[in-house]
Amino acid sequence: MRIGERVQGRVNALRRPDAAPRRPYRASNLLIGLSILAVAARLIFVNQPYVDHWSWRQSDVAAIARNFLQNGFRFGYPQIDWAGNAPGYVGTEFPILPFVAAVCYRFAGVHEWIGRIQAVILFAVSLPFFVLLVREIFGSTAAVWATFFYCFTPLNVFAGRSFMPDVPSLSFAIVGLYFFLRRVEHGESSSFFVAAIAISLSFLIKITSIVIVVPLVYLMCADMSALSKAATCRRIPKLLLFAAIALLPSAIWYWHAYQIAEKFYPHHFFGAGGIRIESFSAYWHIARQTLTSSLTPLLSLMALIGLLVAPRSRYSRFFHWWLVATVLFVIVLGYGNRHLWYQLPLVPIAAAFAGAACAFVDSKISWRVIAVTLSILLVSSFTTLAFWCVQPFYQSSAAQLRDAGLELRKVTAPEALIVAADMGDPTVFYYGERKGWHFLETDAIYNGNPDDSEQAIENLERLRRRGATHFVFTKNTFWWLQSYPEFVAHLTNNAKVIEATPEFRIYELITLAR
């Protein structure tokens, strides 16, 4: 019977191609289709003004880009707009994104899509490496499903078209992790250097990607555990070289950025205040927001299942250690993680575990009809949830700031200095193409709402002495008009309204002799 079965199997193989050889082609076509749809999703509203809920971060990056264009391409001296009449040099991440945007501005003009498209491109570049990374660890079926989740997770869709460093940094991290795994498995010198350079760029663009050191160390340990003591010793110089390539450029740049922040007003280093342990309620809010609106409840549930049923292999704990590192990062940088983009590294981790869950379920189902039905149900459910959850990200929260800025550009001279009651969002300065201060401010850093009218008056008078020429309210601070009547009376006596709409109110200040 066994001989007959073998013969019949060979005959069938001659009659039609075996399903297994065809499977890679189907998977490749599916992945190509997913990639095209993912890029298309990120091109929706790609030229949208920076008025969404992440407006303030994008407006800062965009201001740095425009200041490169207007004030000379001084790469090591990024400038913001809210330092009043000071140059406004600040310590930031390696400003390659705004610098590239500034170069493009010179040829194509200043457009929002130029800033946003960089994240889209680098996301697309990372996709095949994410597929390969998950395939190496969890298998092909898991890789296809993980890619689907990674492509359309709400947080990743929105961040993947924002003029911010987070998706570019994550993209380089994924590329670096894949090539490092390839180096560990196959010993290729080219993979060694590609991994080191990609990880170095990831750290430069956003130092918070440093959490991938934990899964990197895991791969090193898993690799060397099978080596002799002599072979392990021979690996150490290469690992030191890898660490030097990956870490030394970041150490040099961030030391320079720190010196810039120390030397120049407003003495600001981006992200410096994020390291702070928060209350349990704050972490619960982060967790609830991440598991629902950022990832969707369905992806969170699938990832939890995958965490428990992920297949065992030599490097199968890779994503587990990445998850541990990311959770610790959220805890240690509790205050910084009030911003959703700090949880972006959870997206590829959750997607990989969800893919592993799908592969596990698929392996337990023998009937193709049931497998296809469940797949369709999962795809349609996740797509619907993702579409529902991603919409609030696009909603405007700073349109009135942009409108006020555009009006300021019309009615004020280029050298005007603006005091803006803008809740700390620099969008009004970016679109107004004017310098100024947030209000209230302490050393140019936004200092919240006034305790009382006396504090507001003192703050305004100090800025008038520094040369402030205009004051602007926007709709989100109109409530000040009722809450601080003495300040409003003082402003009325020392300024005149030159423009008033339902969205903003602009005053021209009576300037003081300096």
Coordinates of C-alpha atoms in Angstrom, one line a residue:
M1 CA 0.0 0.0 0.0
R2 CA 2.8 2.4 0.8
I3 CA 4.5 1.8 -2.5
G4 CA 1.2 2.3 -4.3
E5 CA 0.6 5.5 -2.5
R6 CA 4.0 6.8 -3.4
V7 CA 3.5 6.0 -7.1
Q8 CA 0.1 7.6 -7.1
G9 CA 1.5 10.7 -5.4
R10 CA 4.2 11.0 -8.1
V11 CA 1.5 10.7 -10.8
N12 CA -0.6 13.4 -9.2
A13 CA 2.5 15.6 -9.0
L14 CA 3.0 15.2 -12.7
R15 CA -0.6 16.0 -13.4
R16 CA -0.7 19.3 -11.4
P17 CA 1.8 21.5 -9.5
D18 CA 1.9 20.7 -5.9
A19 CA 0.2 23.1 -3.6
A20 CA 3.3 23.7 -1.5
P21 CA 5.4 25.2 -4.2
R22 CA 2.5 27.5 -5.2
R23 CA 2.1 28.7 -1.7
P24 CA 5.1 31.1 -1.6
Y25 CA 3.9 32.8 -4.8
R26 CA 0.4 33.3 -3.3
A27 CA 2.0 34.7 -0.1
S28 CA 4.3 37.0 -2.1
N29 CA 1.4 38.4 -4.1
L30 CA -0.7 38.8 -1.0
L31 CA 2.2 40.7 0.8
I32 CA 2.7 42.9 -2.2
G33 CA -1.0 43.7 -2.3
L34 CA -1.0 44.5 1.5
S35 CA 2.0 46.8 1.0
I36 CA 0.4 48.7 -1.8
L37 CA -2.8 49.2 0.3
A38 CA -0.8 50.1 3.4
V39 CA 1.1 52.9 1.5
A40 CA -2.2 54.1 -0.1
A41 CA -3.8 54.3 3.4
R42 CA -0.9 56.5 4.5
L43 CA -1.2 58.8 1.5
I44 CA -4.8 59.8 2.5
F45 CA -4.7 63.5 3.5
V46 CA -0.9 63.4 3.1
N47 CA -1.0 67.2 2.4
Q48 CA -3.2 67.9 5.4
P49 CA -2.0 71.0 7.4
Y50 CA -0.5 70.3 10.8
V51 CA -3.8 70.7 12.7
D52 CA -4.5 67.2 14.0
H53 CA -4.0 66.1 17.6
W54 CA -0.2 65.8 17.1
S55 CA 0.0 69.3 15.6
W56 CA 2.4 70.7 18.1
R57 CA 5.1 68.0 17.6
Q58 CA 4.8 68.2 13.8
S59 CA 4.8 72.0 13.7
D60 CA 8.1 72.0 15.7
V61 CA 9.7 69.6 13.2
A62 CA 8.3 71.6 10.3
A63 CA 9.6 74.9 11.8
I64 CA 13.1 73.4 12.1
A65 CA 12.9 72.4 8.5
R66 CA 11.8 75.9 7.3
N67 CA 14.5 77.5 9.5
F68 CA 17.1 75.4 7.8
L69 CA 15.8 76.7 4.5
Q70 CA 15.6 80.4 5.5
N71 CA 18.6 80.7 7.9
G72 CA 21.2 78.5 6.2
F73 CA 21.5 74.8 6.3
R74 CA 23.3 74.6 9.6
F75 CA 22.7 71.0 10.3
G76 CA 24.0 71.0 13.9
Y77 CA 21.9 74.0 15.0
P78 CA 18.1 73.2 14.7
Q79 CA 15.9 76.2 15.4
I80 CA 12.4 76.5 16.8
D81 CA 10.1 79.6 16.6
W82 CA 9.0 80.1 20.2
A83 CA 12.1 81.6 21.7
G84 CA 11.1 85.2 21.1
N85 CA 13.9 87.3 19.7
A86 CA 16.6 84.7 20.5
P87 CA 17.9 82.4 17.7
G88 CA 16.0 79.5 19.3
Y89 CA 18.6 76.8 18.9
V90 CA 17.5 73.6 20.7
G91 CA 18.8 70.1 21.4
T92 CA 16.9 67.6 19.3
E93 CA 17.2 64.2 17.8
F94 CA 19.5 63.9 14.7
P95 CA 17.6 66.3 12.4
I96 CA 18.0 64.4 9.2
L97 CA 14.3 64.5 8.5
P98 CA 13.8 68.3 8.7
F99 CA 17.1 68.8 6.9
V100 CA 16.0 66.5 3.9
A101 CA 12.6 68.3 3.9
A102 CA 14.4 71.7 3.8
V103 CA 16.5 70.5 0.8
C104 CA 13.3 69.5 -1.0
Y105 CA 11.6 72.8 -0.1
R106 CA 14.3 74.6 -2.1
F107 CA 13.2 72.8 -5.2
A108 CA 9.5 72.2 -4.7
G109 CA 8.4 74.9 -2.2
V110 CA 7.2 74.4 1.4
H111 CA 4.5 71.7 1.5
E112 CA 3.2 69.5 4.2
W113 CA 3.4 66.4 2.1
I114 CA 7.2 66.7 1.8
G115 CA 7.5 66.3 5.5
R116 CA 5.0 63.5 5.8
I117 CA 6.2 61.5 2.8
Q118 CA 9.4 60.6 4.5
A119 CA 7.7 58.5 7.1
V120 CA 5.6 56.8 4.3
I121 CA 8.7 55.9 2.3
L122 CA 10.6 54.6 5.3
F123 CA 7.6 52.6 6.5
A124 CA 7.4 51.0 3.0
V125 CA 11.1 50.2 3.1
S126 CA 10.8 48.4 6.5
L127 CA 7.9 46.2 5.4
P128 CA 9.8 43.4 3.7
F129 CA 12.2 43.2 6.6
F130 CA 9.4 43.0 9.1
V131 CA 8.0 40.1 7.0
L132 CA 11.3 38.3 7.0
L133 CA 11.9 39.0 10.7
V134 CA 8.6 37.4 11.7
R135 CA 9.0 34.6 9.3
E136 CA 12.4 33.6 10.7
I137 CA 11.0 33.5 14.2
F138 CA 7.4 32.4 13.9
G139 CA 7.1 31.0 10.4
S140 CA 5.5 32.1 7.0
T141 CA 1.9 32.0 8.0
A142 CA 2.5 34.1 11.0
A143 CA 4.5 36.5 8.9
V144 CA 1.6 37.1 6.5
W145 CA -0.9 37.8 9.3
A146 CA 1.6 39.9 11.2
T147 CA 2.2 42.1 8.2
F148 CA -1.6 42.6 7.8
F149 CA -1.9 43.7 11.4
Y150 CA 1.3 45.8 11.2
C151 CA 0.1 47.6 8.1
F152 CA -3.3 48.7 9.3
T153 CA -3.0 49.2 13.1
P154 CA -4.5 52.6 13.7
L155 CA -1.5 54.1 15.6
N156 CA 0.9 52.9 12.9
V157 CA -1.3 54.2 10.1
F158 CA -1.5 57.7 11.5
A159 CA 2.1 57.8 12.7
G160 CA 3.3 56.5 9.3
R161 CA 2.2 59.7 7.6
S162 CA 3.2 62.2 10.3
F163 CA 6.2 64.6 10.1
M164 CA 7.8 63.1 13.1
P165 CA 10.9 60.9 13.7
D166 CA 9.1 57.9 15.3
V167 CA 8.2 55.8 12.3
P168 CA 11.5 56.4 10.5
S169 CA 13.4 55.4 13.7
L170 CA 11.2 52.2 14.1
S171 CA 11.7 51.4 10.5
F172 CA 15.5 51.5 10.8
A173 CA 15.2 49.4 14.0
I174 CA 13.3 46.7 12.2
V175 CA 15.8 46.6 9.3
G176 CA 18.7 46.4 11.8
L177 CA 17.1 43.7 13.9
Y178 CA 16.4 41.5 10.8
F179 CA 20.0 41.9 9.5
F180 CA 21.4 41.2 13.0
L181 CA 19.4 38.0 13.2
R182 CA 20.6 37.1 9.7
R183 CA 24.2 37.8 10.9
V184 CA 23.7 35.5 13.9
E185 CA 22.2 32.7 11.8
H186 CA 24.4 32.9 8.7
G187 CA 27.5 34.8 9.8
E188 CA 27.4 37.2 6.9
S189 CA 29.8 40.2 7.2
S190 CA 27.5 42.3 5.0
S191 CA 24.6 41.7 7.3
F192 CA 26.8 42.7 10.3
F193 CA 27.5 46.1 8.9
V194 CA 24.0 46.8 7.5
A195 CA 22.6 45.9 10.9
A196 CA 25.0 48.2 12.8
I197 CA 24.4 51.1 10.4
A198 CA 20.6 50.7 10.4
I199 CA 20.5 50.5 14.2
S200 CA 22.8 53.5 14.5
L201 CA 20.4 55.5 12.3
S202 CA 17.5 54.4 14.4
F203 CA 19.1 55.6 17.6
L204 CA 20.1 58.9 16.0
I205 CA 16.7 59.7 14.6
K206 CA 15.0 58.8 17.9
I207 CA 17.0 57.7 20.9
T208 CA 13.9 56.0 22.5
S209 CA 14.6 53.1 20.1
I210 CA 17.4 52.1 22.5
V211 CA 14.9 49.6 23.9
I212 CA 15.9 47.2 21.0
V213 CA 19.2 46.7 22.8
V214 CA 17.3 44.1 24.9
P215 CA 16.2 41.8 22.0
L216 CA 19.7 42.3 20.5
V217 CA 21.3 41.1 23.6
Y218 CA 18.9 38.1 23.7
L219 CA 20.0 37.2 20.1
M220 CA 23.7 37.5 21.1
C221 CA 23.2 35.2 24.2
A222 CA 21.1 32.7 22.3
D223 CA 23.8 32.5 19.6
M224 CA 26.8 32.2 22.0
S225 CA 25.1 29.7 24.2
A226 CA 25.9 27.0 21.6
L227 CA 29.5 28.1 21.1
S228 CA 32.6 27.0 22.8
K229 CA 34.4 29.3 25.2
A230 CA 37.2 29.9 22.6
A231 CA 34.6 30.7 19.9
T232 CA 32.8 33.1 22.2
C233 CA 36.0 35.0 23.0
R234 CA 36.6 35.3 19.2
R235 CA 33.2 36.9 18.9
I236 CA 33.8 39.7 21.5
P237 CA 35.9 42.0 19.3
K238 CA 33.2 41.9 16.6
L239 CA 30.5 42.6 19.1
L240 CA 32.5 45.6 20.4
L241 CA 32.8 46.9 16.9
F242 CA 29.1 46.5 16.4
A243 CA 28.4 48.4 19.6
A244 CA 30.8 51.2 18.5
I245 CA 29.1 51.6 15.1
A246 CA 25.6 51.4 16.6
L247 CA 26.1 53.6 19.7
L248 CA 29.1 56.0 19.2
P249 CA 27.4 58.3 16.6
S250 CA 24.4 58.7 18.9
A251 CA 26.7 59.4 21.9
I252 CA 28.5 62.1 19.9
W253 CA 25.3 63.7 18.5
Y254 CA 23.3 63.7 21.7
W255 CA 26.3 65.1 23.6
H256 CA 26.4 67.9 21.0
A257 CA 22.6 68.4 21.3
Y258 CA 23.0 68.7 25.1
Q259 CA 25.7 71.3 24.7
I260 CA 23.4 73.3 22.3
A261 CA 20.6 73.2 24.9
E262 CA 22.9 74.3 27.6
K263 CA 24.4 77.2 25.6
F264 CA 21.4 78.7 23.9
Y265 CA 18.1 80.1 25.1
P266 CA 15.5 78.6 25.7
H267 CA 17.9 75.8 27.0
H268 CA 15.5 73.1 25.8
F269 CA 16.4 69.5 25.1
F270 CA 13.6 67.6 23.4
G271 CA 12.2 64.7 25.5
A272 CA 14.3 65.6 28.6
G273 CA 11.3 65.8 30.9
G274 CA 9.8 62.5 30.0
I275 CA 11.7 60.4 32.5
R276 CA 9.3 60.3 35.4
I277 CA 7.4 57.6 37.2
E278 CA 3.6 58.3 37.2
S279 CA 0.7 57.2 39.2
F280 CA -1.2 53.9 38.7
S281 CA -4.1 55.8 37.2
A282 CA -1.8 57.4 34.6
Y283 CA -0.4 54.0 33.5
W284 CA -4.0 52.5 33.5
H285 CA -5.0 55.3 31.1
I286 CA -2.0 54.6 28.9
A287 CA -2.7 50.8 28.9
R288 CA -6.4 51.3 28.1
Q289 CA -5.7 53.8 25.3
T290 CA -3.1 51.5 23.8
L291 CA -5.1 48.3 23.9
T292 CA -8.3 50.0 22.5
S293 CA -7.8 53.0 20.2
S294 CA -4.1 52.5 19.3
L295 CA -4.1 48.8 18.6
T296 CA -7.8 48.0 18.6
P297 CA -9.3 45.5 21.1
L298 CA -9.2 42.7 18.5
L299 CA -5.4 43.0 17.8
S300 CA -4.8 43.2 21.6
L301 CA -6.7 40.0 22.2
M302 CA -5.0 38.2 19.3
A303 CA -1.6 39.4 20.6
L304 CA -2.3 38.1 24.1
I305 CA -3.3 34.7 22.6
G306 CA -0.1 34.7 20.5
L307 CA 2.0 35.5 23.6
L308 CA 0.8 32.2 25.1
V309 CA 0.9 29.9 22.0
A310 CA 3.8 31.3 20.0
P311 CA 5.9 28.4 18.6
R312 CA 9.2 27.4 20.4
S313 CA 12.4 27.7 18.4
R314 CA 15.9 28.8 19.0
Y315 CA 15.1 32.5 18.9
S316 CA 11.3 32.3 19.7
R317 CA 11.7 34.6 22.8
F318 CA 12.9 37.5 20.7
F319 CA 9.5 39.3 20.7
H320 CA 9.0 38.4 24.3
W321 CA 12.1 40.3 25.3
W322 CA 11.3 43.2 23.1
L323 CA 7.9 43.4 24.8
V324 CA 9.5 43.4 28.2
A325 CA 11.9 46.2 27.3
T326 CA 9.1 48.3 25.8
V327 CA 6.8 47.9 28.9
L328 CA 9.7 48.9 31.2
F329 CA 10.3 51.9 28.9
V330 CA 6.7 52.9 29.3
I331 CA 7.0 52.7 33.1
V332 CA 10.3 54.5 33.4
L333 CA 9.2 57.3 30.9
G334 CA 5.8 57.5 32.4
Y335 CA 5.4 61.2 31.8
G336 CA 6.7 61.0 28.3
N337 CA 4.3 58.2 27.4
R338 CA 1.3 60.5 27.8
H339 CA 2.1 61.0 24.0
L340 CA 0.7 58.0 22.0
W341 CA 3.6 57.9 19.6
Y342 CA 5.9 56.6 22.4
Q343 CA 4.0 53.3 22.4
L344 CA 4.6 52.9 18.7
P345 CA 7.1 50.0 19.2
L346 CA 4.3 47.9 20.6
V347 CA 2.7 47.8 17.2
P348 CA 5.3 45.4 15.5
I349 CA 5.4 43.3 18.7
A350 CA 1.6 43.0 19.0
A351 CA 1.4 42.3 15.2
A352 CA 4.0 39.5 15.5
F353 CA 2.2 37.8 18.4
A354 CA -1.2 38.2 16.7
G355 CA 0.4 36.6 13.6
A356 CA 1.6 33.7 15.7
A357 CA -1.9 33.3 17.1
C358 CA -3.4 33.1 13.6
A359 CA -0.8 30.5 12.6
F360 CA -1.6 28.4 15.7
V361 CA -5.3 28.5 14.9
D362 CA -4.7 27.7 11.3
S363 CA -2.6 24.6 12.2
K364 CA -5.5 23.3 14.3
I365 CA -8.1 23.6 11.5
S366 CA -8.2 20.8 8.9
W367 CA -11.2 22.0 6.9
R368 CA -10.4 24.7 4.4
V369 CA -13.9 26.1 4.3
I370 CA -13.7 26.9 8.0
A371 CA -10.2 28.4 7.8
V372 CA -11.3 30.7 4.9
T373 CA -14.4 31.7 6.7
L374 CA -12.6 32.6 9.9
S375 CA -9.9 34.5 7.9
I376 CA -12.5 36.6 6.2
L377 CA -14.3 37.2 9.5
L378 CA -11.0 38.3 11.1
V379 CA -9.9 40.5 8.2
S380 CA -13.3 42.3 8.0
S381 CA -13.6 42.7 11.8
F382 CA -10.1 44.1 12.2
T383 CA -10.4 46.4 9.2
T384 CA -13.7 47.8 10.5
L385 CA -12.3 48.4 13.9
A386 CA -9.1 49.9 12.6
F387 CA -11.1 52.3 10.4
W388 CA -13.3 53.3 13.3
C389 CA -10.3 53.8 15.7
V390 CA -8.0 55.7 13.3
Q391 CA -10.6 58.4 12.4
P392 CA -10.2 60.5 15.7
F393 CA -6.5 60.8 15.0
Y394 CA -7.2 62.9 11.9
Q395 CA -9.6 65.2 13.7
S396 CA -8.6 68.8 13.9
S397 CA -7.5 70.3 17.3
A398 CA -5.4 73.2 16.0
A399 CA -7.3 74.6 13.0
Q400 CA -7.9 77.9 14.9
L401 CA -4.1 78.1 15.6
R402 CA -3.4 77.8 11.9
D403 CA -6.0 80.3 11.0
A404 CA -4.6 82.8 13.5
G405 CA -1.1 82.2 12.2
L406 CA -2.2 82.8 8.6
E407 CA -3.9 86.0 9.7
L408 CA -0.8 87.1 11.6
R409 CA 1.3 86.6 8.5
K410 CA -1.0 89.1 6.7
V411 CA -1.4 91.8 9.4
T412 CA 2.0 91.9 11.1
A413 CA 5.5 92.8 9.9
P414 CA 8.1 89.9 9.5
E415 CA 10.0 91.1 12.5
A416 CA 6.9 91.1 14.8
L417 CA 7.2 89.2 18.1
I418 CA 4.0 87.3 19.0
V419 CA 2.7 86.4 22.4
A420 CA 0.3 83.5 21.9
A421 CA -2.1 82.0 24.5
D422 CA -2.0 78.8 22.5
M423 CA -1.8 76.0 25.2
G424 CA 1.8 75.4 24.2
D425 CA 1.1 74.5 20.6
P426 CA 3.6 76.2 18.2
T427 CA 1.3 75.8 15.2
V428 CA 0.3 79.5 15.3
F429 CA 4.0 80.5 15.0
Y430 CA 4.7 78.0 12.2
Y431 CA 1.8 79.1 10.0
G432 CA 2.3 82.8 10.9
E433 CA 6.0 82.5 10.0
R434 CA 6.7 84.7 13.1
K435 CA 8.8 84.3 16.2
G436 CA 7.4 84.7 19.7
W437 CA 6.5 83.1 23.0
H438 CA 3.9 80.8 24.4
F439 CA 1.8 82.3 27.1
L440 CA 2.3 81.7 30.0
E441 CA 6.0 81.0 29.7
T442 CA 9.1 80.5 31.8
D443 CA 12.3 80.8 29.8
A444 CA 10.3 80.4 26.7
I445 CA 8.9 77.0 27.9
Y446 CA 5.1 76.9 28.1
N447 CA 4.1 77.2 31.7
G448 CA 0.4 76.4 31.7
N449 CA -2.6 78.6 32.5
P450 CA -2.3 81.5 34.9
D451 CA -3.1 81.1 38.5
D452 CA -4.7 84.5 38.5
S453 CA -4.7 87.8 36.6
E454 CA -1.8 89.1 38.5
Q455 CA 0.5 86.4 37.2
A456 CA -0.7 86.9 33.7
I457 CA -0.1 90.6 33.8
E458 CA 3.4 90.1 35.2
N459 CA 4.2 87.6 32.5
L460 CA 2.9 89.9 29.7
E461 CA 4.7 92.9 30.9
R462 CA 8.0 91.0 31.1
L463 CA 7.5 90.0 27.5
R464 CA 6.6 93.5 26.4
R465 CA 9.9 94.7 27.9
R466 CA 11.6 92.0 25.7
G467 CA 10.0 93.5 22.6
A468 CA 6.7 91.7 22.2
T469 CA 4.5 93.5 19.6
H470 CA 1.3 91.4 19.4
F471 CA -0.9 89.2 21.6
V472 CA -3.2 86.5 20.3
F473 CA -6.0 84.5 21.8
T474 CA -7.4 81.4 20.0
K475 CA -10.7 79.7 20.6
N476 CA -9.3 77.2 23.0
T477 CA -8.3 80.1 25.3
F478 CA -11.3 82.4 24.9
W479 CA -12.4 81.2 28.4
W480 CA -9.6 83.4 29.8
L481 CA -11.7 86.4 28.9
Q482 CA -14.2 85.5 31.6
S483 CA -11.8 83.8 34.1
Y484 CA -9.1 86.6 34.2
P485 CA -11.1 89.9 34.0
E486 CA -8.3 92.1 35.5
F487 CA -5.8 90.7 32.9
V488 CA -8.3 91.4 30.1
A489 CA -8.8 95.0 31.4
H490 CA -5.0 95.4 31.5
L491 CA -4.7 94.1 28.0
T492 CA -7.4 96.4 26.7
N493 CA -5.6 99.4 28.2
N494 CA -2.3 98.5 26.7
A495 CA -3.3 97.1 23.3
K496 CA -5.9 97.4 20.5
V497 CA -7.8 94.7 18.8
I498 CA -6.7 94.5 15.1
E499 CA -8.6 91.3 14.2
A500 CA -11.4 89.4 15.8
T501 CA -13.2 86.2 14.6
P502 CA -14.9 83.3 16.3
E503 CA -11.6 81.4 16.0
F504 CA -9.1 84.0 17.3
R505 CA -8.5 87.5 18.5
I506 CA -5.3 89.5 17.7
Y507 CA -4.1 92.5 19.7
E508 CA -1.4 95.0 18.8
L509 CA 0.5 95.8 21.9
I510 CA 1.6 99.3 22.8
T511 CA 5.4 98.7 22.8
L512 CA 7.6 99.9 25.6
A513 CA 10.9 101.7 25.3
R514 CA 13.6 99.1 25.7

